[in-house]
Structures are given as C-alpha cells and as structure tokens.
GROMACS .gro file of C-alpha atoms in nm:
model
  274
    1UNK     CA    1   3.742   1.556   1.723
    2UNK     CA    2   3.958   1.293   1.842
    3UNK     CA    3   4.198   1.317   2.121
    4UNK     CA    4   4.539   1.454   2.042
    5UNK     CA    5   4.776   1.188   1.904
    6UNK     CA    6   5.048   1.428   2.006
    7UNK     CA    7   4.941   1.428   2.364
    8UNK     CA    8   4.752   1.096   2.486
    9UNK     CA    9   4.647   1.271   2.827
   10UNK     CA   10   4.457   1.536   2.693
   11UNK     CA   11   4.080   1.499   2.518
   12UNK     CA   12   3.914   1.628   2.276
   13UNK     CA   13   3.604   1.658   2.430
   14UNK     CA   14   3.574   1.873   2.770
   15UNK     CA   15   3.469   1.593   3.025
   16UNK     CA   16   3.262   1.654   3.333
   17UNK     CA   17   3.287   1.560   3.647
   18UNK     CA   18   2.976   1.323   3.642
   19UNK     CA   19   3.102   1.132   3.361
   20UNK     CA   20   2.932   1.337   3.083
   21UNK     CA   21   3.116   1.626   2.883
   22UNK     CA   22   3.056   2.008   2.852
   23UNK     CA   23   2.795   2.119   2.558
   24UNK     CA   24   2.880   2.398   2.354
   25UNK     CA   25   2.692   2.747   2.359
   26UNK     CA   26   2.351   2.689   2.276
   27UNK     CA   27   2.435   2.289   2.223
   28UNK     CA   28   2.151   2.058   2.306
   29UNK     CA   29   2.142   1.621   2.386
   30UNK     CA   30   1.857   1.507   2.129
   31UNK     CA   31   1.953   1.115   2.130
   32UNK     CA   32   2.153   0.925   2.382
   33UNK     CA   33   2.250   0.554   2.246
   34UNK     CA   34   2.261   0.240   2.481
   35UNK     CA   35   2.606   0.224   2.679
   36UNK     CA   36   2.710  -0.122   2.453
   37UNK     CA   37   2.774   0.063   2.176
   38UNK     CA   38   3.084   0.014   1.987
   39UNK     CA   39   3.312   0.276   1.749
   40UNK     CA   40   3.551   0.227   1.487
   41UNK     CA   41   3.735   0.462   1.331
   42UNK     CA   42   3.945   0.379   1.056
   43UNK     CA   43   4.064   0.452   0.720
   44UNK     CA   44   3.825   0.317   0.401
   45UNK     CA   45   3.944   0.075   0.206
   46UNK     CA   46   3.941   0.274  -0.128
   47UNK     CA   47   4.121   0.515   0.008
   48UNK     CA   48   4.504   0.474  -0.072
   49UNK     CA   49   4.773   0.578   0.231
   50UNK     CA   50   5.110   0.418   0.403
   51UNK     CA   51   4.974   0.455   0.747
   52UNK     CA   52   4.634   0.330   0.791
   53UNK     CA   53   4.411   0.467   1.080
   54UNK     CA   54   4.277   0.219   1.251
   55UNK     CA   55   4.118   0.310   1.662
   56UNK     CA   56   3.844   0.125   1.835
   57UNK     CA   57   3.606   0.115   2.121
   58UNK     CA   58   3.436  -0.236   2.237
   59UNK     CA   59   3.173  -0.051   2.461
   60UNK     CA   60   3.051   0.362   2.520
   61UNK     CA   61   2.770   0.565   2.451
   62UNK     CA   62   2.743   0.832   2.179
   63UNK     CA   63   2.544   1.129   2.193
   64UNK     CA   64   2.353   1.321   1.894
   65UNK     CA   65   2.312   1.719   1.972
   66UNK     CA   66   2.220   1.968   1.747
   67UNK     CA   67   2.558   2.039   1.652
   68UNK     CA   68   2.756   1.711   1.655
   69UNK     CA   69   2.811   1.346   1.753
   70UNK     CA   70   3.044   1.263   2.047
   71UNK     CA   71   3.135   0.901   2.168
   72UNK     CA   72   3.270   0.856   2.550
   73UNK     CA   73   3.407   0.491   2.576
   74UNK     CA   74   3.300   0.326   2.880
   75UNK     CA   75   3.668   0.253   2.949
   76UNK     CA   76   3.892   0.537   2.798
   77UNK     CA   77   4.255   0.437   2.731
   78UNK     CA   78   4.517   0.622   2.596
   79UNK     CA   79   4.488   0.591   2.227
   80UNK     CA   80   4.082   0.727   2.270
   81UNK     CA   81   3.959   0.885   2.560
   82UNK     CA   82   3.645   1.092   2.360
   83UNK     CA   83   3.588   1.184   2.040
   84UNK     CA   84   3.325   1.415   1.848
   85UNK     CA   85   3.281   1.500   1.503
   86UNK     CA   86   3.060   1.795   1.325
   87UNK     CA   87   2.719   1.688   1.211
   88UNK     CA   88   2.815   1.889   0.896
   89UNK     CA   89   3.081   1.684   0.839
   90UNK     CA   90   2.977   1.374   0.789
   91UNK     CA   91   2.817   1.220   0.453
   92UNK     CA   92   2.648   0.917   0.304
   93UNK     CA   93   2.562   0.838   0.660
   94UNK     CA   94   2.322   0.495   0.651
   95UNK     CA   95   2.206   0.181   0.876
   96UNK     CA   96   2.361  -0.185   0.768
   97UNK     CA   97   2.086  -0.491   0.908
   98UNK     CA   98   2.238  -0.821   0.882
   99UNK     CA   99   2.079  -1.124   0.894
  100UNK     CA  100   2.289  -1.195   1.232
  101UNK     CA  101   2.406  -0.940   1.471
  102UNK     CA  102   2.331  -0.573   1.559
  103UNK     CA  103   2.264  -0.314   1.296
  104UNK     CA  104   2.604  -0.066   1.226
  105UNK     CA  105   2.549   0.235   1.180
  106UNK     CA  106   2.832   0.380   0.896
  107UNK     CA  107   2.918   0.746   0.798
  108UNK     CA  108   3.250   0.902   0.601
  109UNK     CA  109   3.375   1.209   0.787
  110UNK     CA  110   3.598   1.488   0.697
  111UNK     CA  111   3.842   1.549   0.985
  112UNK     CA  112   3.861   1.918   1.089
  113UNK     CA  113   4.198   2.061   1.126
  114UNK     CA  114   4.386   2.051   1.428
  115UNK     CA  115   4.166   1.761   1.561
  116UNK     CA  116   4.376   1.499   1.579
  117UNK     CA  117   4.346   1.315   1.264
  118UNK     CA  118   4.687   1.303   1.070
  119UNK     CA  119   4.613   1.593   0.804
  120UNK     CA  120   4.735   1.264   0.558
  121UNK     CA  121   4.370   1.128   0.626
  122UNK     CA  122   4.147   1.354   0.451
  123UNK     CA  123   3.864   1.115   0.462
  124UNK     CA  124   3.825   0.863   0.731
  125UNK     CA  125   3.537   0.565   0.810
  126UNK     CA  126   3.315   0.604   1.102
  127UNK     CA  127   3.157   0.276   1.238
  128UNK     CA  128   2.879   0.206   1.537
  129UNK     CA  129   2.757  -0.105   1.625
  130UNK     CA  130   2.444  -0.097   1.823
  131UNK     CA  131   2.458  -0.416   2.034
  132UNK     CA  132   2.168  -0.294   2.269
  133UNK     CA  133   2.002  -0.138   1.997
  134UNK     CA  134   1.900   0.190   1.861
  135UNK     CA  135   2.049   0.250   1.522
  136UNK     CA  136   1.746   0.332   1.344
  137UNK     CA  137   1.651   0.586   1.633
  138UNK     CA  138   2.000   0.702   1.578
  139UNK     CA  139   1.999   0.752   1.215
  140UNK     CA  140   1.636   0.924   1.179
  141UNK     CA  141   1.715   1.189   1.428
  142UNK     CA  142   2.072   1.238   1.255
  143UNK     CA  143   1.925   1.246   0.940
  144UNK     CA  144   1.652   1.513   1.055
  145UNK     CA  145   1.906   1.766   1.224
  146UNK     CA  146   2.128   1.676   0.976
  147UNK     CA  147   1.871   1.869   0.704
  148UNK     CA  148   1.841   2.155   0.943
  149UNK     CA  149   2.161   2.264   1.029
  150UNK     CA  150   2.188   2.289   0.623
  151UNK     CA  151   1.899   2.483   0.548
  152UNK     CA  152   1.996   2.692   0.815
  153UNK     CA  153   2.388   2.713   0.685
  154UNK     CA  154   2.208   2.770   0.306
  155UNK     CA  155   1.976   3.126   0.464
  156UNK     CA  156   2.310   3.232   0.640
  157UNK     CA  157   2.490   3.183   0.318
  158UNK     CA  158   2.186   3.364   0.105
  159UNK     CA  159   2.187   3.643   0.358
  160UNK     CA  160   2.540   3.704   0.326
  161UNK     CA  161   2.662   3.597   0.663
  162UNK     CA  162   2.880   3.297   0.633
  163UNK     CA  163   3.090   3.207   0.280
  164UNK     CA  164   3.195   2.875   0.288
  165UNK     CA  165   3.199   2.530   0.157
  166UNK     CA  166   2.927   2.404   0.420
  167UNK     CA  167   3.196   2.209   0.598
  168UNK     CA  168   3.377   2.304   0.955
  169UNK     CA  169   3.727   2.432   0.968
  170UNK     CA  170   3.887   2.441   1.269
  171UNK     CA  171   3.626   2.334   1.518
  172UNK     CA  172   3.308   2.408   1.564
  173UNK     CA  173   3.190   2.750   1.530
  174UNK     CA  174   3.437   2.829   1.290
  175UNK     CA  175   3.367   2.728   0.927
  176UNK     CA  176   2.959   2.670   0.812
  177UNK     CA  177   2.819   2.706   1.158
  178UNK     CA  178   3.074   3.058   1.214
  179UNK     CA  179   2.713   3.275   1.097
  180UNK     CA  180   2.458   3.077   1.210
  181UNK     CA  181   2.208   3.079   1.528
  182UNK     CA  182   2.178   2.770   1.673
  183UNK     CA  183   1.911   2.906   1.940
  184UNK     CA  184   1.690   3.006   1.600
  185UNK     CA  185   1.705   2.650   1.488
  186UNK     CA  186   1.423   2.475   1.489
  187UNK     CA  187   1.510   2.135   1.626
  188UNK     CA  188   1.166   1.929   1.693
  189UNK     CA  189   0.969   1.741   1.475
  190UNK     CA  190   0.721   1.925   1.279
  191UNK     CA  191   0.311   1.773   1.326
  192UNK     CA  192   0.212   1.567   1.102
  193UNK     CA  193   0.000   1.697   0.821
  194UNK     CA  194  -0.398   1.743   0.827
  195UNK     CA  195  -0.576   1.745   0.599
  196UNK     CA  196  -0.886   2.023   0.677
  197UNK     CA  197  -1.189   1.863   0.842
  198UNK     CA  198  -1.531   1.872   0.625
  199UNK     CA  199  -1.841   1.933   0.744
  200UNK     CA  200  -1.951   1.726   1.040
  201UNK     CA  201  -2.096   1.418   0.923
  202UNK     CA  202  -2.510   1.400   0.865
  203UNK     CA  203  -2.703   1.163   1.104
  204UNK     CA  204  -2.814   0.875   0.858
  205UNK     CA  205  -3.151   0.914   0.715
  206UNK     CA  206  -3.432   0.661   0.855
  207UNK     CA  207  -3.482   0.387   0.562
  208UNK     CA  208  -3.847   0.493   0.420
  209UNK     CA  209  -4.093   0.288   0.492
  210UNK     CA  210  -4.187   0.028   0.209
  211UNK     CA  211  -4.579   0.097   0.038
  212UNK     CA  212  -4.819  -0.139   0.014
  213UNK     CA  213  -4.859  -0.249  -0.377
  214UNK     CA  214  -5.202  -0.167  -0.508
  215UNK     CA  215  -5.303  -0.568  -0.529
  216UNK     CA  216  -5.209  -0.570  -0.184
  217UNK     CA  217  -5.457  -0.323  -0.072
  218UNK     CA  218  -5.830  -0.462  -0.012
  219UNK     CA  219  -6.090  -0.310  -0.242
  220UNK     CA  220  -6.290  -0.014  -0.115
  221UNK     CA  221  -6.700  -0.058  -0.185
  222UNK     CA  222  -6.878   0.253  -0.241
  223UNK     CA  223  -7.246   0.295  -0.112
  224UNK     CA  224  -7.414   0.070  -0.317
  225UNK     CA  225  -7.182  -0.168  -0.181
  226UNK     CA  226  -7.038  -0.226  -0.503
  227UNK     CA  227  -6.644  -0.215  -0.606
  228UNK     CA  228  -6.514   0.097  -0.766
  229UNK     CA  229  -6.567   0.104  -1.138
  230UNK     CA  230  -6.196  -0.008  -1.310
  231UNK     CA  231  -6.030   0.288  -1.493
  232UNK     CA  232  -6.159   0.145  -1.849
  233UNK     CA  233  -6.443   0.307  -1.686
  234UNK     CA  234  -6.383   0.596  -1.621
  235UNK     CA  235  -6.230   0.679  -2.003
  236UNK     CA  236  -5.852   0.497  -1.939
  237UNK     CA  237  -5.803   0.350  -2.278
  238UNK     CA  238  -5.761  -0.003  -2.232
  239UNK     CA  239  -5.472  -0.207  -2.375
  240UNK     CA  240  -5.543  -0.369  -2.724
  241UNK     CA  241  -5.477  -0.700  -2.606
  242UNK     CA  242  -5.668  -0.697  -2.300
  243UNK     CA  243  -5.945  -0.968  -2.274
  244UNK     CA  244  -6.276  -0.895  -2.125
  245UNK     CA  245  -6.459  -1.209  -1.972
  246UNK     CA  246  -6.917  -1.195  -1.956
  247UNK     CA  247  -7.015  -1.192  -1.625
  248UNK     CA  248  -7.130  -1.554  -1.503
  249UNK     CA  249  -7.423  -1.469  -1.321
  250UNK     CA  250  -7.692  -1.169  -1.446
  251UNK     CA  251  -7.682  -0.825  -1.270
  252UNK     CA  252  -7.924  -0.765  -0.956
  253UNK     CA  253  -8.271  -0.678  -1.054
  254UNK     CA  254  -8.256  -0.868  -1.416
  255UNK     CA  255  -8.512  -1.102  -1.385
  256UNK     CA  256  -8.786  -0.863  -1.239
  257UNK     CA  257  -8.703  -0.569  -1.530
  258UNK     CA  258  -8.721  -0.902  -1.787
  259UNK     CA  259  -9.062  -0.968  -1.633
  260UNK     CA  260  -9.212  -0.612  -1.597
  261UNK     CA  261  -9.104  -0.533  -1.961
  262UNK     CA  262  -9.320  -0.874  -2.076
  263UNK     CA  263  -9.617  -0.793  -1.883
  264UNK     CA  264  -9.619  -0.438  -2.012
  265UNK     CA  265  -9.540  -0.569  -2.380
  266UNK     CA  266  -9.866  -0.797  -2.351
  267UNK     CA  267 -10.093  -0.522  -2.188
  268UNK     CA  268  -9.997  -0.277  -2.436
  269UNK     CA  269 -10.110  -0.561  -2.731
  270UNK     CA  270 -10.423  -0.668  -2.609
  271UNK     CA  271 -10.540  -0.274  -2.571
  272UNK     CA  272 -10.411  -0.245  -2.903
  273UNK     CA  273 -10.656  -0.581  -3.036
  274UNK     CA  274 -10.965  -0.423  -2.893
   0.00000   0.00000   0.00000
C-alpha cells in the first residue's frame, strides 16, 4: 500500500519507466482521474491513538483497476512516493459536494499487513480532492467493480475455494482475491434493460367519411312526379302527439271528378222523372 516507512527509497507500487507503474496479473486501468488531484491519508478523528497518521499529496493522478486504487503524486518525496490500496478494502466509500470547491471523494481503509501502515492504525481515512474534476466518474465506476469483485469473492467462497473474511491479507492475491479469477470477471457495464417490442404499430385508420342527414338529402319524386308517401303511409304507427295539417289547396283532378259526379247525379234523376 504505502511506501515503506522503514525505507523511504523504496515504493510500494512497482513504477515504470514512462511514469506509470506495473499492473498485476490479469490487472486492468478502468478510470484514470485528472493529474490535480489531491490525497490525504490520515487517521479519523474517532479513532483514538498517540501517533496520528497524517501524509499528503497537493497534486497526482489515481488510477481505478479491477483490483485496486493506486495514487502516483506528480512530485514524489520521501514520505510518499506511490501508494495503492485493495478495492476490497475499503468501505463507506462516498462523494462530499460543497457549496464552494471541488467534490472529495472519502473512503475508510483497512491497511494490509506489511504495507507500511504502523500495524497501531487499524483503520485509517482516505481523502481525494478532485480539483479538475471527476469524482462522480470516480465513485460510480468504484462503486460498480466494487460489487463485482464481491460477488465474485461470495461464488469462490460458496464453491469452497477461498475461506476468508472478504478482506486482503498480505497483499493482493493473498486473502479474498487468493481463489478468485480475475480474467472471469465481468468488468463492463451490463445494457440497459428492454423491455420486449410489441407488435409493429398499425397505420392509422382514414377518419370515415361523415353521412349526409336524411333532411339534408333532396326528396326523390317517383313517376307521377309526386314525393314518396311518408312512412305513416306505409303502416309506421305515427306518434300520438303528432299533428296532421289539411292540405291548402285540393288534389289534381278535384274539380272535374266534382263536376262529372253532378252531371251524372242530374242525368240519372231526370231518367228517373220520366
């Protein structure tokens, strides 16, 4: 984890030569913050001890893999030239927004053994202020390996091949992650959910066209070159309280029927006086 108190020259982390550092078997970069970023490590405040721990970086860049965090300081110095910390070992990991200035990023770890931590510090504070931002970028993609690497320490566990607290002891490889396959872990983000498409959507239906009303329509004349007879007519019962107005003006023909019918009347009497 951190570099060696005992021996200031030496660092944790195995530096390259192009300013980077030397992933682990099967070790992969996921997230690579902005090179402003600061780290404090210290002891928390509830946390009683004689010697506090107290180390800090003004300016580096830390890198998330899929097995751990490291920090390289843009200017190392002897107190901190690198330092790196199991994913597995660090809880209640969250983002701090103030009103003014970056977001922190803030995460208790449990120092592995032999990492450079005073075994007197069982617990210490991890701190990263993202002046250039990122934290939230940070935190979500922390957060997401952060569930895999434990479902994938809780099937090792199941299936018998690791027996442990879910915690590294000793380094990496040799406490939670000692049974597990890192190459098997699935490490991208899963597709969004789908729901199953329907059928493909109908063409909409032509609006039908609107029908003339029956007082709309002009009346039809039939040979004579009369209207059609109603429907009283034609043996409809008409309504109780329908009125029926006398024509104004006497059907065709009337007067010469009238007239024939009087002529006949007198003919038929003066035949009958003789």
């Amino acid at each position: 984890m951190l570099k060696r108190l005992r021996d200031r020259l030496d660092s944790w982390v195995m530096l390259a030569g192009n300013g980077g550092f030397v992933p682990l078997p099967s070790e992969r970069i996921l997230y690579t913050s902005p090179p402003r970023t600061t780290l404090t490590i210290q002891t928390p405040n509830t946390y009683p001890g004689k010697s506090p721990l107290a180390i800090t970086s003004s300016a580096g860049c830390v890198y998330l893999t899929n097995q751990r965090i490291v920090y390289l300081p843009a200017s190392p110095t002897p107190h901190l030239k690198s330092f790196s910390a199991p994913i597995l070992n660090l809880h209640d990991t969250h983002v701090s927004a103030p009103f003014f200035g970056p977001n922190v990023w803030t995460g208790t770890l449990q120092p592995t053994s032999g990492g450079g931590i005073p075994p007197t510090h069982a617990i210490v504070e991890l701190k990263m202020t993202f002046k250039e931002g990122g934290a939230f970028d940070f935190h979500s993609n922390f957060e997401r390996i952060n569930e895999r690497l434990h479902q994938a320490v809780d099937m090792a566990r199941e299936s018998g091949q690791t027996i442990n607290d879910g915690i590294e002891q000793g380094g990496m490889g040799g406490g939670a992650m000692a049974g597990v396959n890192m190459a098997a872990v699935h490490l991208d983000e899963l597709p969004a959910y789908e729901a199953p498409s329907a059928a493909p959507p109908l063409a909409p239906m032509p609006a039908p066209r609107p029908r003339a009303s029956p007082q709309s329509q002009a009346p039809a004349f039939n040979d004579g070159g009369f209207p059609p007879m109603p429907n009283t007519a034609r043996g409809t019962i008409r309504p109780s309280n329908s009125v029926v107005n006398p024509p104004n003006e006497p059907p065709p023909g009337y007067e010469e029927v009238q007239r024939d019918s009087v002529a006949n009347e007198l003919e038929g009497r003066l035949r009958r006086s003789h």
